[in-house]
Coordinates of C-alpha atoms in Angstrom, one line a residue:
X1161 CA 3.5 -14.4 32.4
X1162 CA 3.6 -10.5 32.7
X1163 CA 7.0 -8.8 33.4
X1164 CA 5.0 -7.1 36.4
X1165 CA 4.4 -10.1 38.0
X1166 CA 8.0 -11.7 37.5
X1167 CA 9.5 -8.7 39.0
X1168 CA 7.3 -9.3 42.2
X1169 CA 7.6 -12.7 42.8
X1170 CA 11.6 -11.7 42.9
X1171 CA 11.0 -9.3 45.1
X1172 CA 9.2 -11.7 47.7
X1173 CA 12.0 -13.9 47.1
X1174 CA 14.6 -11.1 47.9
X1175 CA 12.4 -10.5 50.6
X1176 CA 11.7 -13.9 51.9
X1177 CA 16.1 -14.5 51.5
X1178 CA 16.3 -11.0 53.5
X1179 CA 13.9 -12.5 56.2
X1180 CA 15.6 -15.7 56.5
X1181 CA 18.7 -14.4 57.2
X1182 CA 18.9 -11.1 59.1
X1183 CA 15.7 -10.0 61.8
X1184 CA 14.1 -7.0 60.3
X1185 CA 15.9 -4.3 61.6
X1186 CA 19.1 -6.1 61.2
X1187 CA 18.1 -6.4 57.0
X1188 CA 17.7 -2.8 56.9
X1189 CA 20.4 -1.9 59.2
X1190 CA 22.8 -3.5 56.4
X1191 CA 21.7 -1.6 53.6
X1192 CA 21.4 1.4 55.1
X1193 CA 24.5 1.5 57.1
X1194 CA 27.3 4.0 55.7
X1195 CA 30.7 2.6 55.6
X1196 CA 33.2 1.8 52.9
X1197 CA 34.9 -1.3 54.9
X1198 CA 31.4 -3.0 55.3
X1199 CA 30.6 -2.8 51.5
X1200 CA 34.2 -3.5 50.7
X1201 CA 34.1 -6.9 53.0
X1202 CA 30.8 -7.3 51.1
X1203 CA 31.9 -6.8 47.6
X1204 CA 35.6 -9.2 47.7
X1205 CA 33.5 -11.7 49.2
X1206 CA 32.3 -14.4 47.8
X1207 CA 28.5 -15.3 48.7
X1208 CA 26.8 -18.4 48.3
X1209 CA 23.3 -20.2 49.3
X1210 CA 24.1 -23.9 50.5
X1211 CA 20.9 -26.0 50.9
X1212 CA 21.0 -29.3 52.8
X1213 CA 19.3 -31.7 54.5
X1214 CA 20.1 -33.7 58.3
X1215 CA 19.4 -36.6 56.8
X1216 CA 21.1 -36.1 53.2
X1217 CA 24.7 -38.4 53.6
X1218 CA 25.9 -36.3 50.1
X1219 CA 25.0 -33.0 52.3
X1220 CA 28.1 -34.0 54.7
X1221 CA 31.0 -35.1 52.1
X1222 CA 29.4 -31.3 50.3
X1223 CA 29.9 -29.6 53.7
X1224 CA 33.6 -30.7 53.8
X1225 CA 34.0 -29.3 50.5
X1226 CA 32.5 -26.2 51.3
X1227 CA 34.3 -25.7 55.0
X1228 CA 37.6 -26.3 52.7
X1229 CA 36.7 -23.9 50.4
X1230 CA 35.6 -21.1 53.3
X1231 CA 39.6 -21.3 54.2
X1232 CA 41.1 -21.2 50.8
X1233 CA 38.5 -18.1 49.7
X1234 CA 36.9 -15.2 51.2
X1235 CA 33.6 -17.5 50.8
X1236 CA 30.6 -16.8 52.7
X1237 CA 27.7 -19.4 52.9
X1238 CA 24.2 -19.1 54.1
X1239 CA 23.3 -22.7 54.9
X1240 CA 19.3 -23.7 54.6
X1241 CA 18.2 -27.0 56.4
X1242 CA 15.3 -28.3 54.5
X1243 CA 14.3 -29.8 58.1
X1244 CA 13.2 -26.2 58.4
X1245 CA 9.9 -25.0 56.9
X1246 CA 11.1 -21.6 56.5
X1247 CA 14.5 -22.7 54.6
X1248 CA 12.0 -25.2 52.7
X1249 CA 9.9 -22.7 51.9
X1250 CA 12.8 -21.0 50.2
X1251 CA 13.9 -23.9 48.8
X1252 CA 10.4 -24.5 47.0
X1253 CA 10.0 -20.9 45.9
X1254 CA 13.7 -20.8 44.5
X1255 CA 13.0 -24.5 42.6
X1256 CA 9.5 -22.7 41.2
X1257 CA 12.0 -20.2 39.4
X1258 CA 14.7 -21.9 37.9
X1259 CA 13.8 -25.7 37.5
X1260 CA 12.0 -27.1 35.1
X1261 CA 12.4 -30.9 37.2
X1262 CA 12.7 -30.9 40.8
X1263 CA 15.7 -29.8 42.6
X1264 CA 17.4 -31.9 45.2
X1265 CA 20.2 -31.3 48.1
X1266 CA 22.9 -31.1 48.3
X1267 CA 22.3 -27.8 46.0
X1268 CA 24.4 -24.4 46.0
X1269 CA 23.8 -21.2 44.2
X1270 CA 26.8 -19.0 44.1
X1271 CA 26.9 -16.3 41.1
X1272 CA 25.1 -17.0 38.2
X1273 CA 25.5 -21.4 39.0
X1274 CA 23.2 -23.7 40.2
X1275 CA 24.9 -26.7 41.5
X1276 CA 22.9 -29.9 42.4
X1277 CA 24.5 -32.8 43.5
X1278 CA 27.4 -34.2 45.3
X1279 CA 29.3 -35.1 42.0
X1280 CA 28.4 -31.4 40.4
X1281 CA 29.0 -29.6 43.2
X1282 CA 32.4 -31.8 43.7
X1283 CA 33.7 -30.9 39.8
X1284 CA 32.7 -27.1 39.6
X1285 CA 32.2 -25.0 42.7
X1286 CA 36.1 -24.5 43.3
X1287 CA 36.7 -23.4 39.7
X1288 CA 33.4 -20.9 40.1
X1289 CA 34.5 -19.8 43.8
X1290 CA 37.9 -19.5 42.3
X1291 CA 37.0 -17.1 39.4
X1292 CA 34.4 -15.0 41.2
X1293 CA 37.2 -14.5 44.2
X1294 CA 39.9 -13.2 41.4
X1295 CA 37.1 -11.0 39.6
X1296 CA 36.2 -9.3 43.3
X1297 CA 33.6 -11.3 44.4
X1298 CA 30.0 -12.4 43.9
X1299 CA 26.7 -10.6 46.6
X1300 CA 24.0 -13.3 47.5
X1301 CA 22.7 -14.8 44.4
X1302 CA 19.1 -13.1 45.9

């Protein structure tokens, strides 16, 4: 696989995250917008993706955990329901990447860590959001 073509399929990805999340002129408006307390907010933040499912009963116990973790730590999730074809869509392109089985949900991807499952999600996200918080912080993984 050429370099070229790795860097655009990020770039949809980046894109497709971007889409998902803001409207259009709301994605731009974010980047584009001067202001040191914005990016500061942005950069001691903590940012993670949190893909679940309605009918997932890990996804709810996970949830908990994360809700408990949003009061402990300037965490910030963006929550995907695979019930969603946009968020699946995500999903899929995201599990084309970086898996070489299938993912599953409850899955979170917060710095450079791909969590999957309730019991790996359970044993390592605190230590990860914990380190990231003291080091200043973690952007969207995309």
């Amino acid at each position: 696989m050429s370099a070229a073509f790795c860097h655009w399929r990020w770039v949809r990805i980046v894109v497709l995250v971007a889409a998902c999340n803001f409207g259009a002129a709301e994605f731009y408006g974010v980047w584009a917008t001067p202001g040191k307390d914005k990016k500061q907010a942005k950069r001691n933040a903590v940012w993670a993706l949190y893909f679940s499912s309605s009918n997932c009963p890990r996804c709810d116990s996970v949830k908990r955990l994360v809700d408990s973790l949003k009061q402990k730590y300037r965490l910030r999730v963006q929550t995907y329901d695979l019930g969603n074809e946009k968020d699946y869509a995500l999903f899929s392109a995201l599990e084309a990447i970086h898996a070489a089985d299938q993912f599953a949900v409850p899955l979170i991807i917060v710095g450079d860590s791909i969590l999957m499952g309730e019991r790996d999600i359970g044993e390592k996200l605190e230590p990860i959001v914990k380190k990231l918080a003291i080091s200043g912080g973690a952007s969207l993984p995309y």
